[in-house]
mmCIF file of C-alpha atoms in Angstrom:
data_model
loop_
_atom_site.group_PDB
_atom_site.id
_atom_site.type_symbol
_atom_site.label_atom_id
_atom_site.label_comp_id
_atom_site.label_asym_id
_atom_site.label_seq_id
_atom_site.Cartn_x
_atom_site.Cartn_y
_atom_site.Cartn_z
ATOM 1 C CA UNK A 17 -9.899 -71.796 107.644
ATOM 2 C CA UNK A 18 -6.852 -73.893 106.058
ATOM 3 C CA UNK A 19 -9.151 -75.959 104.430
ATOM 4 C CA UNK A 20 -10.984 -73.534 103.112
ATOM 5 C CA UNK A 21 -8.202 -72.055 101.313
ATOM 6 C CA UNK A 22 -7.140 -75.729 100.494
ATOM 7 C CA UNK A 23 -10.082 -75.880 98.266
ATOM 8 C CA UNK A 24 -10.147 -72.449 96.992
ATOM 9 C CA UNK A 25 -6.473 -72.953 95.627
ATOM 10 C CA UNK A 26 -6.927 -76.434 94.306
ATOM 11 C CA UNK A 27 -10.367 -75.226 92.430
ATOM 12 C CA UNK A 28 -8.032 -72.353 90.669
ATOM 13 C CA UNK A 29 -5.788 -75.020 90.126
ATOM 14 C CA UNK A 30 -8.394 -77.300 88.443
ATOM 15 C CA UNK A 31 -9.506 -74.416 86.607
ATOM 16 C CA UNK A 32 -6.006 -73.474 84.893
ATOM 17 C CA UNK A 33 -5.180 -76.858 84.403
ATOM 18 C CA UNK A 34 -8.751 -77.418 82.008
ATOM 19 C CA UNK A 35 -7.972 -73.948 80.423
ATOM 20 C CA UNK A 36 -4.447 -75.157 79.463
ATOM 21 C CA UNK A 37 -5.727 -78.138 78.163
ATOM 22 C CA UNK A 38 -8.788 -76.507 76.087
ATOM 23 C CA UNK A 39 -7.166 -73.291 75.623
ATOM 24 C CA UNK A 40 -6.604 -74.117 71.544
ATOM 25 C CA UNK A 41 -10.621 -75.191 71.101
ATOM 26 C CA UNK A 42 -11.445 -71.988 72.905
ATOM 27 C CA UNK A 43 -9.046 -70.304 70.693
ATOM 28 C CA UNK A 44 -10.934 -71.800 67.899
ATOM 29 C CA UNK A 45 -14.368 -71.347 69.149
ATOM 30 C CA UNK A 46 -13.640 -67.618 69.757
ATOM 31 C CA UNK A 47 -12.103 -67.265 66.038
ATOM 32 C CA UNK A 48 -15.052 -69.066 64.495
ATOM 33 C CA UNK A 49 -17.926 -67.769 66.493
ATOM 34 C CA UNK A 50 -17.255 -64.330 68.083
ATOM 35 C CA UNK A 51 -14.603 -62.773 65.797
ATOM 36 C CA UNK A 52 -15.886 -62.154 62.528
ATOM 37 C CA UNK A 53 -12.478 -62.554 60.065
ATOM 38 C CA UNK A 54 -12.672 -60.821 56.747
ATOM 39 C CA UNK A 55 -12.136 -63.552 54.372
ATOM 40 C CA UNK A 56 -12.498 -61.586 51.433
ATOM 41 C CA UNK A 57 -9.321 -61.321 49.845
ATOM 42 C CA UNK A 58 -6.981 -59.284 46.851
ATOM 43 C CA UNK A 59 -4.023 -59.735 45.194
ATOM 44 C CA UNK A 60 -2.135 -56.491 44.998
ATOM 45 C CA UNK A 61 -0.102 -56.088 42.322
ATOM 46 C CA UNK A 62 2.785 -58.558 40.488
ATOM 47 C CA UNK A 63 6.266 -58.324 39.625
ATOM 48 C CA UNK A 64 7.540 -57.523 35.802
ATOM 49 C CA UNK A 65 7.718 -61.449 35.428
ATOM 50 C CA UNK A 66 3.958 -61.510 35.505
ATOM 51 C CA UNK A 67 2.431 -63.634 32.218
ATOM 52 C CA UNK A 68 -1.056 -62.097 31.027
ATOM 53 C CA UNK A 69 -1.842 -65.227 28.896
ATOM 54 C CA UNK A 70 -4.380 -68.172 30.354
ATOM 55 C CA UNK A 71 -4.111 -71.920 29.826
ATOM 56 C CA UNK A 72 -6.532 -74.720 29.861
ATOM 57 C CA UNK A 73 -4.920 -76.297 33.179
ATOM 58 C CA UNK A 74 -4.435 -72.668 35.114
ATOM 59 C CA UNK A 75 -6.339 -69.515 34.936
ATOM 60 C CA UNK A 76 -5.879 -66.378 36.695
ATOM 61 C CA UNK A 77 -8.201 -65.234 38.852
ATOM 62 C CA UNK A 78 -9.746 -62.703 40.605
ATOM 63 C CA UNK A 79 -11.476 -65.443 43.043
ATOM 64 C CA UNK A 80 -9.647 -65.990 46.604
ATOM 65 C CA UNK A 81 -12.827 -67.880 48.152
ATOM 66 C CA UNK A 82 -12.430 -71.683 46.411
ATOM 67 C CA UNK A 83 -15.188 -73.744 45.799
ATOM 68 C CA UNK A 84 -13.299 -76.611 43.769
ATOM 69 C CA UNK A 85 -10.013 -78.121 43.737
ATOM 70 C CA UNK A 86 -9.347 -75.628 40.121
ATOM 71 C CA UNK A 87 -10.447 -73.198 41.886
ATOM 72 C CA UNK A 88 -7.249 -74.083 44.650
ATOM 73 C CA UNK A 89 -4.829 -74.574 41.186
ATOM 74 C CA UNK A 90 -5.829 -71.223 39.738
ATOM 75 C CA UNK A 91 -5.152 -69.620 42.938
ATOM 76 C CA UNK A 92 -2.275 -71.028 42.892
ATOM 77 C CA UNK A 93 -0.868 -70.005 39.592
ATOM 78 C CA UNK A 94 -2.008 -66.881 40.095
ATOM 79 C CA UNK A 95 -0.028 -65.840 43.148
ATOM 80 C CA UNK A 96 2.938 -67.802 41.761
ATOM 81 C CA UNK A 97 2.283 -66.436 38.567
ATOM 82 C CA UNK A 98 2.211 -62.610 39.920
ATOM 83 C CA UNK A 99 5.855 -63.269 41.764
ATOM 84 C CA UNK A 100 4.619 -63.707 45.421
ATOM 85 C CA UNK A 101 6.857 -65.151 47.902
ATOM 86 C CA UNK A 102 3.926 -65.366 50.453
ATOM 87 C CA UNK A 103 -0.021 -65.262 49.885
ATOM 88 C CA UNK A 104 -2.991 -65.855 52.806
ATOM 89 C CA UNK A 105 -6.387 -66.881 51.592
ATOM 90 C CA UNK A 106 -9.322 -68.607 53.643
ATOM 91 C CA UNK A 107 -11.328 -71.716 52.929
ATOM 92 C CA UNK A 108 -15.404 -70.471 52.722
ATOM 93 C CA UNK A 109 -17.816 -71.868 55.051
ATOM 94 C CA UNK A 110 -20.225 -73.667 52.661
ATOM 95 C CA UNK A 111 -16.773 -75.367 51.134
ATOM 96 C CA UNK A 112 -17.157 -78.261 53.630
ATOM 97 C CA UNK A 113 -14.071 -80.063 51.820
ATOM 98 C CA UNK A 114 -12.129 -77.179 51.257
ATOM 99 C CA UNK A 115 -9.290 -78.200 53.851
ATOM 100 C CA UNK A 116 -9.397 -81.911 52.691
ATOM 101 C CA UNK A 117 -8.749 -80.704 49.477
ATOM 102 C CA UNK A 118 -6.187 -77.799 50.370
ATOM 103 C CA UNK A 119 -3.726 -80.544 52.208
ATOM 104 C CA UNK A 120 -4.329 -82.888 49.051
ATOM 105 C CA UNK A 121 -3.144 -80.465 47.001
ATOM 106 C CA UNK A 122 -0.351 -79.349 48.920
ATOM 107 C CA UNK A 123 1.095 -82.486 49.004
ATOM 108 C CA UNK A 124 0.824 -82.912 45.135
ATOM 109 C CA UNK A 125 4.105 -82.609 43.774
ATOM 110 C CA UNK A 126 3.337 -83.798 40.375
ATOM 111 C CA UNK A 127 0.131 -80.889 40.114
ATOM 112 C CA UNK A 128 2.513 -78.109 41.443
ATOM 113 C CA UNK A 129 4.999 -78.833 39.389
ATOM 114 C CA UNK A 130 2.861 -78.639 36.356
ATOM 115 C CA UNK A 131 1.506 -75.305 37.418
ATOM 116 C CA UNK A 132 4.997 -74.450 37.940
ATOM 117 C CA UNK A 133 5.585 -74.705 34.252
ATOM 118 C CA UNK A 134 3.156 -71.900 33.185
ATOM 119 C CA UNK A 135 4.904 -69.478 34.380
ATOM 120 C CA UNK A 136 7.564 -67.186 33.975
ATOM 121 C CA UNK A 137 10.970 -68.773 34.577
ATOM 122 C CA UNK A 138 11.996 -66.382 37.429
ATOM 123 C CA UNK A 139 8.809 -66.320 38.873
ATOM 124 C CA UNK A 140 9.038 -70.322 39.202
ATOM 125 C CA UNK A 141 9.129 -72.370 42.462
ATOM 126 C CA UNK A 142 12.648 -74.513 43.344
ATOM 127 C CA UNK A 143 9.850 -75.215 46.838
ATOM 128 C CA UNK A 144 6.435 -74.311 48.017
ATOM 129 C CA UNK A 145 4.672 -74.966 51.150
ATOM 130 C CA UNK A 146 1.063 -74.690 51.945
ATOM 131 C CA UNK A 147 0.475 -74.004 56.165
ATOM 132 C CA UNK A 148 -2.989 -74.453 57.302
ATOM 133 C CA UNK A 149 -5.460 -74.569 59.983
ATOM 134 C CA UNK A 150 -8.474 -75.787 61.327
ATOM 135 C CA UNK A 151 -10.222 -72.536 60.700
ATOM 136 C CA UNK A 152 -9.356 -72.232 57.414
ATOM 137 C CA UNK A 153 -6.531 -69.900 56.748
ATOM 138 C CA UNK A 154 -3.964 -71.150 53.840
ATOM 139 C CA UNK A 155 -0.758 -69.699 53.359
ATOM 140 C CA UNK A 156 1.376 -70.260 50.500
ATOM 141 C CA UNK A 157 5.210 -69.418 51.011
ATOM 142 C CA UNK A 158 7.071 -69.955 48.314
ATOM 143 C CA UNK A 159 11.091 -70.283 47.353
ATOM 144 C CA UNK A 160 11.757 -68.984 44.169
ATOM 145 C CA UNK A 161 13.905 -70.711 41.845
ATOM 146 C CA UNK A 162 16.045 -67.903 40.965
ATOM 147 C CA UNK A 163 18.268 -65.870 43.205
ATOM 148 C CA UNK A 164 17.973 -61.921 42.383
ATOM 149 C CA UNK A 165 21.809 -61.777 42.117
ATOM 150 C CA UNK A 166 20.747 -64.817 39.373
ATOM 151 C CA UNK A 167 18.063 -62.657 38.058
ATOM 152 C CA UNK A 168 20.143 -59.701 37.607
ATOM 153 C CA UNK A 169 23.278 -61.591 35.667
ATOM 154 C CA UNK A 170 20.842 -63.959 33.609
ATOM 155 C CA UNK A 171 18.902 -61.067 32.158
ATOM 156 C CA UNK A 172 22.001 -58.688 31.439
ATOM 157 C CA UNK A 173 23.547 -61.974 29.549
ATOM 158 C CA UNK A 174 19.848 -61.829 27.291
ATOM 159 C CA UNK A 175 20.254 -58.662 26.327
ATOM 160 C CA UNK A 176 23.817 -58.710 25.704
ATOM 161 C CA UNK A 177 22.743 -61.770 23.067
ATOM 162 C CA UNK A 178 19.808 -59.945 21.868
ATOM 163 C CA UNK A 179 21.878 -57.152 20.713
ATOM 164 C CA UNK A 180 24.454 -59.398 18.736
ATOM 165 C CA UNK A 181 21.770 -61.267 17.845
ATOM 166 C CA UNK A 182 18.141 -59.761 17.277
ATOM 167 C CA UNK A 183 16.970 -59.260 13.514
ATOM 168 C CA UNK A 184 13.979 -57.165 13.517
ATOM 169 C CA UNK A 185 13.266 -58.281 9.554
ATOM 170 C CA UNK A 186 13.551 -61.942 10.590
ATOM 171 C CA UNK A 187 10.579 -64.146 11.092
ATOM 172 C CA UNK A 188 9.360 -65.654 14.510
ATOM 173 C CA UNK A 189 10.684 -68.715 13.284
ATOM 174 C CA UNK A 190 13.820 -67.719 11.767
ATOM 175 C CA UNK A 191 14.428 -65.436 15.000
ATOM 176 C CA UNK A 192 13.576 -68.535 16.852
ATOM 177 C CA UNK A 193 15.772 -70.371 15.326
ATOM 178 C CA UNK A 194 19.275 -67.698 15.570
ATOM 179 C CA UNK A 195 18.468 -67.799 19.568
ATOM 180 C CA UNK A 196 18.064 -72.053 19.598
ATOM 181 C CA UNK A 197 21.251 -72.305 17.872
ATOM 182 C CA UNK A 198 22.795 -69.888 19.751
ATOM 183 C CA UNK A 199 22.265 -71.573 22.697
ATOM 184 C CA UNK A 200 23.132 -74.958 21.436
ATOM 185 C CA UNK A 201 26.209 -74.299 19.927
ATOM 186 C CA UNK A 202 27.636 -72.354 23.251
ATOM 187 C CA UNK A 203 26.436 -74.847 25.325
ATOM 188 C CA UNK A 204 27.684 -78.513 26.385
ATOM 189 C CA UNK A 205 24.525 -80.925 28.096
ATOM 190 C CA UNK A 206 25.904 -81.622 31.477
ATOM 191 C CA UNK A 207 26.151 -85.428 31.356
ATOM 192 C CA UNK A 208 28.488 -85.339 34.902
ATOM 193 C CA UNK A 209 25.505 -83.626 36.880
ATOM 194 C CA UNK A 210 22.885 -85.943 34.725
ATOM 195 C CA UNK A 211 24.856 -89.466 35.131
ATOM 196 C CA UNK A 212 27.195 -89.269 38.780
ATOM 197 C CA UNK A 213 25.151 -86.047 40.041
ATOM 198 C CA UNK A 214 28.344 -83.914 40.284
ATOM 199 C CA UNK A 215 27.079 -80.472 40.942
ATOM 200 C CA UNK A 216 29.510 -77.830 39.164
ATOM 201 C CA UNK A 217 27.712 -75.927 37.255
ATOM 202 C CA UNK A 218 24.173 -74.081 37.870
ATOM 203 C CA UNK A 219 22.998 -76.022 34.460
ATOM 204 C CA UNK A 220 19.446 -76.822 35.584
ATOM 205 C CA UNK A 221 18.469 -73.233 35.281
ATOM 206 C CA UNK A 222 19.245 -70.793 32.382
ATOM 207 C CA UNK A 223 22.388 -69.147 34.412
ATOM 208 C CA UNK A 224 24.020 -73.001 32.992
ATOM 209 C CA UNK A 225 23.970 -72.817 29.386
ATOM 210 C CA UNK A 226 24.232 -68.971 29.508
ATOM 211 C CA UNK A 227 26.797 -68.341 31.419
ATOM 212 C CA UNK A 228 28.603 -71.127 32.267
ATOM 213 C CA UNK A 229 28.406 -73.178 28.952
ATOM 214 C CA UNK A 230 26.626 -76.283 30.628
ATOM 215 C CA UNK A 231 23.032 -77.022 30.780
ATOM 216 C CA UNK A 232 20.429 -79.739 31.692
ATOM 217 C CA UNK A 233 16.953 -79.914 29.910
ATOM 218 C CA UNK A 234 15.489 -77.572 32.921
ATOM 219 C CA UNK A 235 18.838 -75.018 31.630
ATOM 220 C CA UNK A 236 18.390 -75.437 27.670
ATOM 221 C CA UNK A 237 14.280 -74.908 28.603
ATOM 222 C CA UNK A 238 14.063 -71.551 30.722
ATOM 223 C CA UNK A 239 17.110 -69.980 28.314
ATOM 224 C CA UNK A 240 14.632 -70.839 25.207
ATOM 225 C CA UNK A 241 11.721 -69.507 27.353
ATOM 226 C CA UNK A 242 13.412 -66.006 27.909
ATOM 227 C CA UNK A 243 14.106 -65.234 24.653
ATOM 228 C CA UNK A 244 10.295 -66.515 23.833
ATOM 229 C CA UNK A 245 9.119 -63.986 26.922
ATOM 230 C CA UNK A 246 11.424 -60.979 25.574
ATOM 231 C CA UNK A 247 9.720 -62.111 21.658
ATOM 232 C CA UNK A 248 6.171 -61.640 23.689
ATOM 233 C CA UNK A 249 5.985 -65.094 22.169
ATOM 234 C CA UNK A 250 3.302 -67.386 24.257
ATOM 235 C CA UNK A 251 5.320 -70.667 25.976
ATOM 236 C CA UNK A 252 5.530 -72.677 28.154
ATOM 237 C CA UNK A 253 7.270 -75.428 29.585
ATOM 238 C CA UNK A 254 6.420 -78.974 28.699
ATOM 239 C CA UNK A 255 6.863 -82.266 31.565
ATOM 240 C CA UNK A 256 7.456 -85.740 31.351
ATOM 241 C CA UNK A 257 7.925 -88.078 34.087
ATOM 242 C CA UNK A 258 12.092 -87.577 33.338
ATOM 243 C CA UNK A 259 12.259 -84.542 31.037
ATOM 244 C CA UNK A 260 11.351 -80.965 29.874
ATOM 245 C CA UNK A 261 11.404 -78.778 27.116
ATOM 246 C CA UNK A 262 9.284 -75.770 25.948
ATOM 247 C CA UNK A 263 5.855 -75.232 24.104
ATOM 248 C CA UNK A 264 5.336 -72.683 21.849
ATOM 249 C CA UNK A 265 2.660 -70.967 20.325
ATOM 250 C CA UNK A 266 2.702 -69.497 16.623
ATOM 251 C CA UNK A 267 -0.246 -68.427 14.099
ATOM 252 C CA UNK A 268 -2.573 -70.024 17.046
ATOM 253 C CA UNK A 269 -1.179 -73.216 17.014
ATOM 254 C CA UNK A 270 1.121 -74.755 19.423
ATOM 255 C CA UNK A 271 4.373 -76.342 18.462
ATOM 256 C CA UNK A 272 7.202 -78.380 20.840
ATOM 257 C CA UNK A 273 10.671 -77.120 20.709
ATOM 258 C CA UNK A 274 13.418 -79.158 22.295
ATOM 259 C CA UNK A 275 16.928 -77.663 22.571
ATOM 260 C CA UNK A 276 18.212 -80.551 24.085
ATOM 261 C CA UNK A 277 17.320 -83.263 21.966
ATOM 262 C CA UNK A 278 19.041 -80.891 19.156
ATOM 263 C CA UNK A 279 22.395 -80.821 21.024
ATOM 264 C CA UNK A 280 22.852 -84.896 21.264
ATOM 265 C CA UNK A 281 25.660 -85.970 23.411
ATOM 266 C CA UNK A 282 27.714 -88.253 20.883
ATOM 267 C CA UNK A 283 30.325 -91.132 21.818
ATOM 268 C CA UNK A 284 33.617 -89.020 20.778
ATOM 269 C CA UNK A 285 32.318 -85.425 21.730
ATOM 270 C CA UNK A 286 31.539 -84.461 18.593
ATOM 271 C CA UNK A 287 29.579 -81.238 18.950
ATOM 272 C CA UNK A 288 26.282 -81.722 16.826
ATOM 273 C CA UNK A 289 23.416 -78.646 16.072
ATOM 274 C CA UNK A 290 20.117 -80.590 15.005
ATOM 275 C CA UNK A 291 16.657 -79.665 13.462
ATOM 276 C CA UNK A 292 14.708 -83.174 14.679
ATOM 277 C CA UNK A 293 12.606 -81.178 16.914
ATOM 278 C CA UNK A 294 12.797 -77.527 16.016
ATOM 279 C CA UNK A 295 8.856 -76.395 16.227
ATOM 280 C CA UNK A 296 7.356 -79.625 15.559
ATOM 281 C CA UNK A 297 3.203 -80.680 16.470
ATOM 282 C CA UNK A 298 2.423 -83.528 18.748
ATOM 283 C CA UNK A 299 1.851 -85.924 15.828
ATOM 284 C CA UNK A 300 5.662 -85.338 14.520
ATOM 285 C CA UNK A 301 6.458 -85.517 17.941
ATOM 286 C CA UNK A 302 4.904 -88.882 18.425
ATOM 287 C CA UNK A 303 6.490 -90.162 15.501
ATOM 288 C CA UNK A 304 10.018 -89.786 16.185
ATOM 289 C CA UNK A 305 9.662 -90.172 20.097
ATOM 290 C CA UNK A 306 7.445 -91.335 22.386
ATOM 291 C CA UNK A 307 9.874 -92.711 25.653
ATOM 292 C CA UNK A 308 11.099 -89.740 26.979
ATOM 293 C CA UNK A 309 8.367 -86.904 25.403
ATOM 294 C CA UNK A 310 5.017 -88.769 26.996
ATOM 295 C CA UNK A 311 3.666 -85.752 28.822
ATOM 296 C CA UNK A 312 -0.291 -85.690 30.384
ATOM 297 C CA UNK A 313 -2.379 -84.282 27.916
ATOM 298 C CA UNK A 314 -4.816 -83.587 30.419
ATOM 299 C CA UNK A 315 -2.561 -80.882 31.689
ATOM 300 C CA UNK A 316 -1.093 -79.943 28.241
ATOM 301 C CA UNK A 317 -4.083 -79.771 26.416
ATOM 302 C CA UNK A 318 -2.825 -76.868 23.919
ATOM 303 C CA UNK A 319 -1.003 -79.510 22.374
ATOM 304 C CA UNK A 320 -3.353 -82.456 22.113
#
C-alpha cells in the first residue's frame, strides 16, 4: 500500500515538475491556438500637439496590422505623433518577419530619432521602448521629452512673445524673421554644456533659450519650431550625425533655417545676429557648409 502511494505521489510530482517547465509553451499554444485575440486595432484620439501634415519618410495611418518595415515607422509616428505615452499593436499572421523586423527597428536609434523629428516638439521622445513577444504583441512606451510643468511654462513664455511680438501685416518671412532674431539676440549657445558637459541650464530643449537665456542646437530648434507650429507653418526638424536645426516649408518649397549657426560663438564674446542661413535651399546650403549640415536625404527628401 506504501508503495502504491510512493508512485502515485512521485507521478504528480513528475507531472508538476513538466508543467513548470512547459507551462510558458502551453501558455503560448493556448494564446495562439484556442484563444482567438482581436488584433484589430484603433488609435483613439491625440493630444493638441497632434501635426495633420505627412512626409515622405512617415505617414499617418489608419493601419495597425504591418506588413513592411514602413508600415512599423508609420505606426510609429503616428502614435508618437498623436501624443501617446503607451500604444499595443499585434504582428499579423501572414507577416512571417514581422517580429524580426519589430526588434530591428526597436533597436534603431538613428530611424527613431529621425521619426522623432517630424513631430511636434512636445510630443517628441527624450526615450522609447518597444516590449514584445513571441505571439506578437508590440508595445510602445514612450518618455516624452517635455515635462507638463515644462509644457505649461514654455508655452505661456510663446505667447507672452507673440503678443510683444506678432505683426499680423508682416510676411511669413518677415514674421519669421522678428521671432529668429528674437530668439538669437536673448539667447547665449551654451558652449559649457557643449564643450565640458556642465549641465546648468535646460538648453537642449526650448525651456533653454526661452527662459533661461542658454540654448544648444536641439534649444534654438524646438523654440523656432513653436513659433512655426503657432504660424500653422509646416516644419520640421533637420539631423546630422552632430547637429540639428529646422526645415521649413513656404510657397511649396522647403527651405533650412538655422538659428544657431546665426548666433556664432566669437573669441571675445562678442554677441553677433547673422543672416548666413536664414531660409536658405539645399544648394545654398551646400555651398557654404557641408561638415556639420550633411543630413540623409533619404529621410529628408523634401529638401533634396
Amino acid at each position: 500500500m506504501h508503495y502504491k502511494k510512493f508512485l502515485i505521489t512521485g507521478f504528480l510530482l513528475l507531472i508538476l515538475g513538466i508543467f513548470f517547465l512547459l507551462r510558458e509553451q502551453l501558455v503560448l499554444f493556448y494564446a495562439e491556438h484556442l484563444v482567438k485575440i482581436e488584433k484589430k486595432v484603433k488609435l483613439e484620439g491625440h493630444n493638441n500637439y497632434y501635426r495633420n501634415y505627412e512626409y515622405t519618410f512617415a505617414e499617418i495611418t489608419d493601419n495597425f496590422s504591418p506588413t513592411s518595415r514602413q508600415d512599423l515607422i508609420n505606426i510609429y509616428y503616428t502614435v508618437i505623433n498623436a501624443g501617446k505615452e503607451e500604444f499595443t499593436f499585434f504582428c499579423p499572421d501572414e507577416w512571417k518577419d514581422c517580429l524580426t523586423d519589430v526588434k530591428y527597428l526597436a533597436n534603431d536609434q538613428s530611424t527613431l530619432s529621425h521619426i522623432n523629428n517630424f513631430v511636434h516638439p512636445f510630443n517628441g521622445f527624450k526615450h522609447i521602448e518597444t516590449e514584445y513577444d513571441s505571439v506578437g504583441k508590440i508595445t510602445i512606451h514612450i518618455d516624452k521629452t517635455y515635462s507638463k510643468d515644462e509644457i505649461k511654462k514654455v508655452s505661456a513664455e510663446v505667447k507672452r512673445i507673440q503678443k510683444i511680438l506678432e505683426n499680423k501685416s508682416l510676411t511669413p518671412i518677415d514674421q519669421i524673421k522678428v521671432y529668429h532674431d528674437y530668439i538669437i539676440n536673448t539667447s547665449k549657445y551654451d558652449s559649457n554644456r557643449s564643450d565640458e558637459n556642465i549641465v546648468k541650464y535646460r538648453s537642449d530643449i526650448a525651456y533653454g533659450p526661452l527662459l533661461e537665456g542658454r540654448g544648444l542646437c536641439g534649444g534654438y530648434t524646438d523654440a523656432m519650431a513653436l513659433f512655426l507650429e503657432d504660424m500653422k507653418i509646416p516644419n520640421f526638424k533637420v539631423a546630422s550625425e552632430n547637429h540639428v536645426w529646422n526645415a521649413v516649408l513656404l510657397d511649396n518649397k522647403w527651405y533650412h533655417l538655422d538659428l544657431t549657426w546665426d548666433d556664432p560663438v566669437t573669441n571675445d564674446g562678442t554677441d553677433l545676429l547673422e543672416y548666413n542661413f536664414f531660409l536658405i535651399d539645399t544648394a545654398k546650403l551646400n555651398e557654404i557648409e557641408k561638415e556639420q549640415h550633411r543630413f540623409s536625404e533619404n529621410v529628408y527628401q523634401e529638401l533634396k
